[in-house]
PDB file of C-alpha atoms and ligand atoms in Angstrom:
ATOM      1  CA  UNK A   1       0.000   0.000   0.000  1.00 48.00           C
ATOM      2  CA  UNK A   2       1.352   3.394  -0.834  1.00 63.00           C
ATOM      3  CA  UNK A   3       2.630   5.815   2.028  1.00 83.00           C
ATOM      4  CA  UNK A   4       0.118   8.013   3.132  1.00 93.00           C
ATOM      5  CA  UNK A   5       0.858  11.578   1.646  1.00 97.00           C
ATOM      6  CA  UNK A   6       0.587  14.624   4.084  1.00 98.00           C
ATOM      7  CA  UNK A   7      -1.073  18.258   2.171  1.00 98.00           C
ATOM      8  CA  UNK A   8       0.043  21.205   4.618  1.00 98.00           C
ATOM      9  CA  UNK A   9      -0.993  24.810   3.629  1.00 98.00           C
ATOM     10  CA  UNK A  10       1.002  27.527   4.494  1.00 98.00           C
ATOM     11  CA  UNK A  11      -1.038  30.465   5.154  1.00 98.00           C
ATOM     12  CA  UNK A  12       2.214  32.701   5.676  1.00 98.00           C
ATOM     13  CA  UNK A  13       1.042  36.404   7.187  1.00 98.00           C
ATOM     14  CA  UNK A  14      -2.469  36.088   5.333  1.00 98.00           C
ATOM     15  CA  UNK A  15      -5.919  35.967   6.716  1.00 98.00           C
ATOM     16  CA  UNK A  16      -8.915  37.717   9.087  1.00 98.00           C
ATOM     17  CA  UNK A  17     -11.732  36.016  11.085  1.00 98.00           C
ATOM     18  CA  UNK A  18     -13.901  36.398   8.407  1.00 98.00           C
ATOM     19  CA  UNK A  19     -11.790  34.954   5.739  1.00 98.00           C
ATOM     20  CA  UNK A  20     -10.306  31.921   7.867  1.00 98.00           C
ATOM     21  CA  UNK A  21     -14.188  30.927   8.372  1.00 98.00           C
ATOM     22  CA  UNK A  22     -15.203  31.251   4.771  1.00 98.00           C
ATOM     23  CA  UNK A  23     -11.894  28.775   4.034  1.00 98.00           C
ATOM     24  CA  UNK A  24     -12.375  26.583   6.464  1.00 98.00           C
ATOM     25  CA  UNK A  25     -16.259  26.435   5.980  1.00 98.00           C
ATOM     26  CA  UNK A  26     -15.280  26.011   2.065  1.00 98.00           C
ATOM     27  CA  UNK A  27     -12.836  23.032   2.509  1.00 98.00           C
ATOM     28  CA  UNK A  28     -14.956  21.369   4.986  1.00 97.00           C
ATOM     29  CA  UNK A  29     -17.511  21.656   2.394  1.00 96.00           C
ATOM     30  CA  UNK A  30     -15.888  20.192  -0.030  1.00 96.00           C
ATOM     31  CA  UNK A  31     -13.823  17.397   1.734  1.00 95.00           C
ATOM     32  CA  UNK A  32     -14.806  13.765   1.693  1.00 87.00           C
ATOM     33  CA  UNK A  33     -15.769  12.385   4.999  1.00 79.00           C
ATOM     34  CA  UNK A  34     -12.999  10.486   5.589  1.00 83.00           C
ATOM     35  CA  UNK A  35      -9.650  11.144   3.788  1.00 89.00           C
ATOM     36  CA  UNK A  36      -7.994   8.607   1.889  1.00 92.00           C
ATOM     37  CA  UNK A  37      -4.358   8.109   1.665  1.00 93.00           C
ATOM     38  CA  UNK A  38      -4.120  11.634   2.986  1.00 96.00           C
ATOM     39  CA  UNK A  39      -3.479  14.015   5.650  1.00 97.00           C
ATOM     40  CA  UNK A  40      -3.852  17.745   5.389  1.00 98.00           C
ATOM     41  CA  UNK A  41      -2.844  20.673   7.659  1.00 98.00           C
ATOM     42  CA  UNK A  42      -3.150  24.126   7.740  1.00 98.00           C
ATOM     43  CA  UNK A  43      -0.573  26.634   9.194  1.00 98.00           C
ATOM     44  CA  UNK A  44      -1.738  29.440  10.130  1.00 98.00           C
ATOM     45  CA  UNK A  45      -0.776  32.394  11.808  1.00 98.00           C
ATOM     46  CA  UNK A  46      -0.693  32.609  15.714  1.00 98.00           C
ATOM     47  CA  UNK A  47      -3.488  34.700  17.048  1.00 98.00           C
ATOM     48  CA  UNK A  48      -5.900  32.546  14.711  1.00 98.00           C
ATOM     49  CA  UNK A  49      -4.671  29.386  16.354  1.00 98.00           C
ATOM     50  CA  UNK A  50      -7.714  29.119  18.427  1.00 98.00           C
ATOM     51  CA  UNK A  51     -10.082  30.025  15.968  1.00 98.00           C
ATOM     52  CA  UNK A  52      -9.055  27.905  13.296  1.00 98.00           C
ATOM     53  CA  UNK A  53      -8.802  24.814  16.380  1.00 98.00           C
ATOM     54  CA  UNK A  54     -12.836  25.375  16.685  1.00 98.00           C
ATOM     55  CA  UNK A  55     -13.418  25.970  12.942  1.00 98.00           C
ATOM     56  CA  UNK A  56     -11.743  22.671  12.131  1.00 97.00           C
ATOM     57  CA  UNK A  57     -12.812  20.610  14.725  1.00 96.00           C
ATOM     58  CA  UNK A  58     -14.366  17.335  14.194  1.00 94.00           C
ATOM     59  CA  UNK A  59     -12.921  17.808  10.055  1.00 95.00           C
ATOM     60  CA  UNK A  60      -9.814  15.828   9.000  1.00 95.00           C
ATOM     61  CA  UNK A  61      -8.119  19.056   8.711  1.00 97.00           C
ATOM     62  CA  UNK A  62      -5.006  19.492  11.143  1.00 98.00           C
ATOM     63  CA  UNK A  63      -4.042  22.193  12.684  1.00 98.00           C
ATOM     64  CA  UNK A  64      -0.060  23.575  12.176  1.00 98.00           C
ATOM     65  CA  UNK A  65       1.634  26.760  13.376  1.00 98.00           C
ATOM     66  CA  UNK A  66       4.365  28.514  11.192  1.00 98.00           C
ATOM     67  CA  UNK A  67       6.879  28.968  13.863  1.00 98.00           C
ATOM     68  CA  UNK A  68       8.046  28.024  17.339  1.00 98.00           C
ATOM     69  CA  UNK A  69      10.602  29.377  19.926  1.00 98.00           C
ATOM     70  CA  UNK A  70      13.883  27.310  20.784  1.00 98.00           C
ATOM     71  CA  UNK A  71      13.620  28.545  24.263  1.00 98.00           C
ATOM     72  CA  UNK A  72      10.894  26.824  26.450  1.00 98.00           C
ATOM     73  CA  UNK A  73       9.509  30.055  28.683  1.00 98.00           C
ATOM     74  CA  UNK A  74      10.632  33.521  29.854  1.00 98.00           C
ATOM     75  CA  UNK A  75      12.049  36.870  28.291  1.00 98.00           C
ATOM     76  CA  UNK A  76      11.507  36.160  25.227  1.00 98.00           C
ATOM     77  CA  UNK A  77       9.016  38.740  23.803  1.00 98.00           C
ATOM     78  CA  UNK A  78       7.109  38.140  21.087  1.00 96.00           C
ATOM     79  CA  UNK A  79       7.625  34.151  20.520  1.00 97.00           C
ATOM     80  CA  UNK A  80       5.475  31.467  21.418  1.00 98.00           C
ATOM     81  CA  UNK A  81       6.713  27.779  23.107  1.00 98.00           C
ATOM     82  CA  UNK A  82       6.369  24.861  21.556  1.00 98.00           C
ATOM     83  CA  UNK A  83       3.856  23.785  25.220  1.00 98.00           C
ATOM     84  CA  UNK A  84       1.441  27.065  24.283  1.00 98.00           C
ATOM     85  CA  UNK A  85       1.559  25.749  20.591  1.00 98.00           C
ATOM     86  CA  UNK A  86       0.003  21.908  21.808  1.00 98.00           C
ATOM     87  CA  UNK A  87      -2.533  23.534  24.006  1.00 97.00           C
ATOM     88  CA  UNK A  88      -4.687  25.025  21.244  1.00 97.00           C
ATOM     89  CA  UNK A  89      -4.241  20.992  19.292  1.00 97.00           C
ATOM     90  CA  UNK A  90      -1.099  22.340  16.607  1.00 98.00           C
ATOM     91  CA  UNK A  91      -0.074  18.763  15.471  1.00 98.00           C
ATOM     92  CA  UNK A  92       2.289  20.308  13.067  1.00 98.00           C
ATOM     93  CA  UNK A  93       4.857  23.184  13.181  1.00 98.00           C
ATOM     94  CA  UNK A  94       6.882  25.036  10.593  1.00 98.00           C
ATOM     95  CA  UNK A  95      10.485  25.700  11.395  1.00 98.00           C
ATOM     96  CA  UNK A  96      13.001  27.326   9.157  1.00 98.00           C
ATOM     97  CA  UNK A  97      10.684  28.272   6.217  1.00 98.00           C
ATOM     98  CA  UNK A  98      13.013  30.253   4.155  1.00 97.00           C
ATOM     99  CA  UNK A  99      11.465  33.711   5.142  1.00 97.00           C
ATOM    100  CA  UNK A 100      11.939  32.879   8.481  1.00 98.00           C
ATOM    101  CA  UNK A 101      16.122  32.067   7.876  1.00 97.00           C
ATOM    102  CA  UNK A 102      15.645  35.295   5.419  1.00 96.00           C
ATOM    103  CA  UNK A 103      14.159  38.249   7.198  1.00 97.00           C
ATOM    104  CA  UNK A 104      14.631  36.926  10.811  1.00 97.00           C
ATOM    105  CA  UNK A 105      18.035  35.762  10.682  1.00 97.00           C
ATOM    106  CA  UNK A 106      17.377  32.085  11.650  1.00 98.00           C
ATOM    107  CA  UNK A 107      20.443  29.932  11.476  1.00 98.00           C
ATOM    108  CA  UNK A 108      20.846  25.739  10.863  1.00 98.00           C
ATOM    109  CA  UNK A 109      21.563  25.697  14.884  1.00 97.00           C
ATOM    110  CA  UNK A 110      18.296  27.627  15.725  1.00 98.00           C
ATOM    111  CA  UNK A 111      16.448  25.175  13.535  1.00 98.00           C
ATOM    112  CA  UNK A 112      17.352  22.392  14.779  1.00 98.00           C
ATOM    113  CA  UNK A 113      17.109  23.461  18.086  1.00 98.00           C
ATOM    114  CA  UNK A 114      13.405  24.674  17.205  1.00 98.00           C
ATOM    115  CA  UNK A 115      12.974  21.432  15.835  1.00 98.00           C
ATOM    116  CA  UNK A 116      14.158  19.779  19.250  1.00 98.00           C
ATOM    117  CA  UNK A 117      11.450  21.678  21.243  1.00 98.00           C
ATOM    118  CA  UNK A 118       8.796  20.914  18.965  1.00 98.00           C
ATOM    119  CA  UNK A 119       9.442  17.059  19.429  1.00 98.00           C
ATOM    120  CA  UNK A 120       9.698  17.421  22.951  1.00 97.00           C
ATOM    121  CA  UNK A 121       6.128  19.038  23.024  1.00 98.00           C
ATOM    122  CA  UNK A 122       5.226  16.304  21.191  1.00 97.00           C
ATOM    123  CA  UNK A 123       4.287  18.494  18.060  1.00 98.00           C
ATOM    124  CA  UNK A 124       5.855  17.436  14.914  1.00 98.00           C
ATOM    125  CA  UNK A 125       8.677  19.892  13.165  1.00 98.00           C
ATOM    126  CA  UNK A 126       8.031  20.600   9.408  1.00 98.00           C
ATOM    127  CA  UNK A 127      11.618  20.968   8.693  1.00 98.00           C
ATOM    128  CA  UNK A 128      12.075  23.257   5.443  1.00 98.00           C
ATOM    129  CA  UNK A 129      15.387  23.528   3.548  1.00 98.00           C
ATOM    130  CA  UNK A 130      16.026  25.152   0.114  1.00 98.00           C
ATOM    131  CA  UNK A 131      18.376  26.197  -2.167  1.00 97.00           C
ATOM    132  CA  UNK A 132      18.588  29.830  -3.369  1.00 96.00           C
ATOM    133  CA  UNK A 133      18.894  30.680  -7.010  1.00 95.00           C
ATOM    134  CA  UNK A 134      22.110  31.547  -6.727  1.00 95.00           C
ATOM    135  CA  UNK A 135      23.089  28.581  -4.999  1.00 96.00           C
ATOM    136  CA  UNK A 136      21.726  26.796  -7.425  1.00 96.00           C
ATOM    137  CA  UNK A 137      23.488  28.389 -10.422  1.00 95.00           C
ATOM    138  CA  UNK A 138      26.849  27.528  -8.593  1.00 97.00           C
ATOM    139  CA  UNK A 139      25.963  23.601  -8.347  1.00 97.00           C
ATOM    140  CA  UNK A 140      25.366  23.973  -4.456  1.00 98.00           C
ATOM    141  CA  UNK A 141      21.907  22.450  -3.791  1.00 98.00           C
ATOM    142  CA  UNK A 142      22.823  19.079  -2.749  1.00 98.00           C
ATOM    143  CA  UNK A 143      25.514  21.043  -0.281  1.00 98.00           C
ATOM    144  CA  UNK A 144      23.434  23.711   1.092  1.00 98.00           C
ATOM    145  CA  UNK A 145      20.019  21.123   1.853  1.00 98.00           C
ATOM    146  CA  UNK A 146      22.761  18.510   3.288  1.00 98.00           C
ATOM    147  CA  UNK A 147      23.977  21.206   5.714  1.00 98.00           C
ATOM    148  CA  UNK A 148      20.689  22.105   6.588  1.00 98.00           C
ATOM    149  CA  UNK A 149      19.212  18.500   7.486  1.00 98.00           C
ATOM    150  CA  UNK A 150      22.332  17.820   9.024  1.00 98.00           C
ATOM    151  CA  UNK A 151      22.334  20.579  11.173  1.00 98.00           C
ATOM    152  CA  UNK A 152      18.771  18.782  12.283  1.00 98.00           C
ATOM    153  CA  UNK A 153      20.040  15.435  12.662  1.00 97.00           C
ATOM    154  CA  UNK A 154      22.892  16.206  14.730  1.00 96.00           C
ATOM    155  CA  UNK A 155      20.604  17.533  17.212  1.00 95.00           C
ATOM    156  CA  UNK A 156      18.223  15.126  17.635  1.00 93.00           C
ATOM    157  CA  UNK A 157      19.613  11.864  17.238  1.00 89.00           C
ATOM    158  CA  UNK A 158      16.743   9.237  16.926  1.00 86.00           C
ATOM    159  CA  UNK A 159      14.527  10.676  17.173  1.00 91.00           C
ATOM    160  CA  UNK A 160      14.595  12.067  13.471  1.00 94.00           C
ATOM    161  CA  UNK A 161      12.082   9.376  12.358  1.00 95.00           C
ATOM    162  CA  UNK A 162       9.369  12.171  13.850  1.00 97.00           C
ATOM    163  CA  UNK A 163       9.815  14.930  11.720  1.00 98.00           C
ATOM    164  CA  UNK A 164       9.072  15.692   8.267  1.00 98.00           C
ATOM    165  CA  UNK A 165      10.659  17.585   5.976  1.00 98.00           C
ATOM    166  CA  UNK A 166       9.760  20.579   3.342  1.00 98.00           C
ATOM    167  CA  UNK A 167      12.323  20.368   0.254  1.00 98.00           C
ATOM    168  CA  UNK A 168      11.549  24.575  -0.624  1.00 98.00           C
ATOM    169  CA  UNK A 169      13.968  25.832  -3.415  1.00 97.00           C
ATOM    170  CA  UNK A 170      13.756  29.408  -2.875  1.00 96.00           C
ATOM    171  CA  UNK A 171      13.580  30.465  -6.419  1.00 95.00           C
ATOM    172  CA  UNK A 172      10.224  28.448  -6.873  1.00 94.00           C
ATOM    173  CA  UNK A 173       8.548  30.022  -3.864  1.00 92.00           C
ATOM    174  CA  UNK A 174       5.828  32.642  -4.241  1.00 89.00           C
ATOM    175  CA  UNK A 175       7.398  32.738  -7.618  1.00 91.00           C
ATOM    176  CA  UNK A 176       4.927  30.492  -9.701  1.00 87.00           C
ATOM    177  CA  UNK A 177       8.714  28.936 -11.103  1.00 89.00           C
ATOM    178  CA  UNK A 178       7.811  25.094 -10.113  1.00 91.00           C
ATOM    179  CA  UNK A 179      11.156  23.016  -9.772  1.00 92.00           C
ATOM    180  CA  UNK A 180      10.309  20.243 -12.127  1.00 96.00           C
ATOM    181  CA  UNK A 181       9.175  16.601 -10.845  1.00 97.00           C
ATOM    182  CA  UNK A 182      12.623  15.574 -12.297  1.00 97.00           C
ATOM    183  CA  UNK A 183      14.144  18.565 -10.663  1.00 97.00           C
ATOM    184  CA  UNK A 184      12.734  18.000  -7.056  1.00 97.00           C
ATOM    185  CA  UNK A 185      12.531  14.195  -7.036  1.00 98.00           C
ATOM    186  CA  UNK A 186      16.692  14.482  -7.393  1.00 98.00           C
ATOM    187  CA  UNK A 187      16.879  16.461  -4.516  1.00 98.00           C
ATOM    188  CA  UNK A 188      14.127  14.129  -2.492  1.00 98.00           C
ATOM    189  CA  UNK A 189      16.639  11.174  -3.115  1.00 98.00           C
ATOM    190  CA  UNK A 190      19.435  12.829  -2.126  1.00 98.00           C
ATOM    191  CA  UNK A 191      17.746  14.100   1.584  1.00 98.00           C
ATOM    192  CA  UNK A 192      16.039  10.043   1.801  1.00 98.00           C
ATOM    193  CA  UNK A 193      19.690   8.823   1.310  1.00 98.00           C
ATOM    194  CA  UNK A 194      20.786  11.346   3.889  1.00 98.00           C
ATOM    195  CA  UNK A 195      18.224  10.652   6.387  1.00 97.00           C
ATOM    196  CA  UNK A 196      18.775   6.355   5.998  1.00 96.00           C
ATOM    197  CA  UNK A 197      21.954   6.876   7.184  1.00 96.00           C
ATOM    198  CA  UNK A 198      20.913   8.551  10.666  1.00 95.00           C
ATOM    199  CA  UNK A 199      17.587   6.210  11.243  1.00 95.00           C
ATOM    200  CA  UNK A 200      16.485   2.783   9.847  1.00 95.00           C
ATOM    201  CA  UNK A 201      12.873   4.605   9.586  1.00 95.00           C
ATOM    202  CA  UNK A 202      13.865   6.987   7.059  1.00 96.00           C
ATOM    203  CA  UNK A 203      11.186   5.442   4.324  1.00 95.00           C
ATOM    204  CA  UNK A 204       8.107   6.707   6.748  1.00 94.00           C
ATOM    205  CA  UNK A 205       9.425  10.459   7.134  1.00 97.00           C
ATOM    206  CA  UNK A 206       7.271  12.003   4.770  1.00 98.00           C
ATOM    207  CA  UNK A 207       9.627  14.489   2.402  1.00 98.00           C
ATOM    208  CA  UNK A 208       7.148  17.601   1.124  1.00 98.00           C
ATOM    209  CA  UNK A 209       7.900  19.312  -1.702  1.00 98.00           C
ATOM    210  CA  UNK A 210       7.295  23.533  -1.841  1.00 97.00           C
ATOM    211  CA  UNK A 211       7.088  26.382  -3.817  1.00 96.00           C
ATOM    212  CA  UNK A 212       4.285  27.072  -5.906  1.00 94.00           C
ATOM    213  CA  UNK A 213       3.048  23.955  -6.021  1.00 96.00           C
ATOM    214  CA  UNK A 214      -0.798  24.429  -7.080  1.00 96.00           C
ATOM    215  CA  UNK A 215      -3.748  22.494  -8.643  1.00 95.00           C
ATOM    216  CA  UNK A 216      -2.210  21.982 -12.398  1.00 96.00           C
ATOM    217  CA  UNK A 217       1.148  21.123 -11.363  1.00 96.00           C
ATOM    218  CA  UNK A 218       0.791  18.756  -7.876  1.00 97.00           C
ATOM    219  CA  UNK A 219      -0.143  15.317  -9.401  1.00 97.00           C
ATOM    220  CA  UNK A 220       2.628  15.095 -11.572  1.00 97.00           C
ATOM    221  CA  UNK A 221       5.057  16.367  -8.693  1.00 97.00           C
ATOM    222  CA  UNK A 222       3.207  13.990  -6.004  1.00 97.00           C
ATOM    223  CA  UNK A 223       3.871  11.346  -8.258  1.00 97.00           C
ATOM    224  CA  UNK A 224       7.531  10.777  -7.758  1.00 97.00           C
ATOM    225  CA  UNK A 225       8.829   8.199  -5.942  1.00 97.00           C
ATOM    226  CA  UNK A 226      10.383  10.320  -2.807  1.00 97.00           C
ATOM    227  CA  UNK A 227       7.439  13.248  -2.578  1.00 98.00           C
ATOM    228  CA  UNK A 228       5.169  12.392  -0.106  1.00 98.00           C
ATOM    229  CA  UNK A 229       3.337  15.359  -0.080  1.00 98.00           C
ATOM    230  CA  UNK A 230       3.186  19.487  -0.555  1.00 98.00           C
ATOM    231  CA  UNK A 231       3.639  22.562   1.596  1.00 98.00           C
ATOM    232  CA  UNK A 232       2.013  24.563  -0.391  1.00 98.00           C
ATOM    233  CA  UNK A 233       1.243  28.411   0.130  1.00 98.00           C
ATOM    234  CA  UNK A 234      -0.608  30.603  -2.174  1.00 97.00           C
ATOM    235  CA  UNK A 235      -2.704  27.880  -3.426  1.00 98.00           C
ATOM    236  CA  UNK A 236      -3.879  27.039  -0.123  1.00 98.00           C
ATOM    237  CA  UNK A 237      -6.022  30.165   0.525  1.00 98.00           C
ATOM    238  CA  UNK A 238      -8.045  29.049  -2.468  1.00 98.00           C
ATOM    239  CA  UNK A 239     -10.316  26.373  -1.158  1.00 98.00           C
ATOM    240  CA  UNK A 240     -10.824  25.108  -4.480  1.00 98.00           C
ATOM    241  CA  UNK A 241      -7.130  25.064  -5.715  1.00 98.00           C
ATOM    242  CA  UNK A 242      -6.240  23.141  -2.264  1.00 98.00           C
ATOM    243  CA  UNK A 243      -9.134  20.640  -2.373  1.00 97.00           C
ATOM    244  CA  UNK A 244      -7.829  19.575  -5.636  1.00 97.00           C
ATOM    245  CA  UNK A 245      -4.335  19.256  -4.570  1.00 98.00           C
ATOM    246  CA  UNK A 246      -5.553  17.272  -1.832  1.00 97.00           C
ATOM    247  CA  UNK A 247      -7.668  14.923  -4.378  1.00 96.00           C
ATOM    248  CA  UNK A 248      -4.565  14.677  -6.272  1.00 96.00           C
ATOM    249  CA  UNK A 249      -2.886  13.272  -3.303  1.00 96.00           C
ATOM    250  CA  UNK A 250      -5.307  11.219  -2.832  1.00 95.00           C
ATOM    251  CA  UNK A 251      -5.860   7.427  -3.333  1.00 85.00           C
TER     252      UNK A 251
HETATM  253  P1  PGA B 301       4.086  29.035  -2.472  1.00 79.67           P
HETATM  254  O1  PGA B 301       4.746  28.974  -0.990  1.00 79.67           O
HETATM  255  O2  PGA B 301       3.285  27.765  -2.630  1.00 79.67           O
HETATM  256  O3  PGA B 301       3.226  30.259  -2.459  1.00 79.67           O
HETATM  257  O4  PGA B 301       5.211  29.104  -3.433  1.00 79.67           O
HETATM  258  C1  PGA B 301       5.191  27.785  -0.434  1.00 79.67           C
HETATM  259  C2  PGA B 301       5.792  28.032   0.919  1.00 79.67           C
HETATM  260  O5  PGA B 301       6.473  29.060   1.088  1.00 79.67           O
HETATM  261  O6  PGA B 301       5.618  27.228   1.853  1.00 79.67           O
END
């Protein structure tokens, strides 16, 4: 039987009350009962946490958060704890989307120790890493989403087989420049290989693939061996462009 595929959205800094209830409404509406060979997940930004936990309630659709502090309580204005994260239900959490290593300074250590609190919460890391276009140009993607993972694996040992991970080039995100099945499948493989080599579990840690994934382009991307799902951000503030990414993913 195939591996069940995981659908997150990414809401990024977009939404109101009004709008998160005419989504959610919309892809409640249109969901089947029961998933099939599926899992989807919204992240969305932190004061709607508890809104979207009520809105989604007793629906298939998971709640995720977009960000999490490495520290676990205190002075540390403005961030939120992986605990206050699992009392409003977040099964999933976001750490080191590329605009959070861009325009907050994020580094492979505070990642991975992000990552670390998350698991100890008992909240799952989405662990993104990406190329930029640059590094691309030079021949540097393998190196620079090695050295990210890496940075992840070193801190928390076994306990890698509980994450999942966001392959994001940079160049394709927000961009509407898809990497190519061919293109991100590659870079899958490489990151499977990479993970095999710290666990024995590495076939069940689902490997997303982001950047403007959307509801032309996902089947042919979700069909490669090593994607086992999409973070996927503009397209998932369109309830119908995400309902038919998730019926692509489905079985
Ligand atoms: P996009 O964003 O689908 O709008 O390219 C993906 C992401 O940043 O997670």
């Amino acid at each position: 039987m195939a591996k069940q595929k995981l659908i997150a959205g990414n809401w990024k800094m977009n939404g109101s009350l009004a709008a998160n209830e005419a989504l959610l409404q919309a892809l409640r509406a249109g969901l089947p009962q029961q998933l099939s060979g599926c899992a989807v997940a919204v992240a969305v930004p932190a004061p709607y946490l508890a809104q979207v936990q009520s809105l989604a309630a007793g629906s298939p659709i998971q709640l995720a958060a977009q960000d999490v502090s490495q520290h676990d309580a205190g002075a540390y204005t403005g961030e939120a704890s992986a605990s206050m994260l699992r009392e409003f239900g977040v099964r999933y959490v976001l750490v080191g989307h590329s605009e959070r290593r861009q325009y907050h300074g994020e580094s492979d250590v505070t990642v991975a120790a992000k990552a670390q609190k998350a698991l100890a919460a008992g909240v799952t890391p989405v662990v993104c890493v990406g190329e930029t276009l640059a590094e691309r140009e030079a021949g540097l993607t393998m190196e620079v989403v090695r050295r990210q993972l890496a940075a992840v694996i070193h801190a928390n040992g076994h306990c890698i087989s509980e994450i999942v991970v966001a392959y994001e080039p940079v160049w394709a995100i927000g961009t509407g420049r898809t990497a190519s099945p061919e293109q991100a499948q590659e870079v899958h493989a490489v990151l499977r290989l990479q993970l095999a080599a710290a666990t024995q579990q590495a076939d069940r840690i689902p490997l997303l693939y982001g950047g403007s994934m959307n509801a032309t382009n996902a089947a042919q991307l979700l069909a490669q061996p090593d994607i086992d799902g999409g973070l996927v951000g503009g397209a998932s503030l369109k309830a119908a462009d995400f309902l038919q990414i998730i019926a692509a993913a489905s079985v």
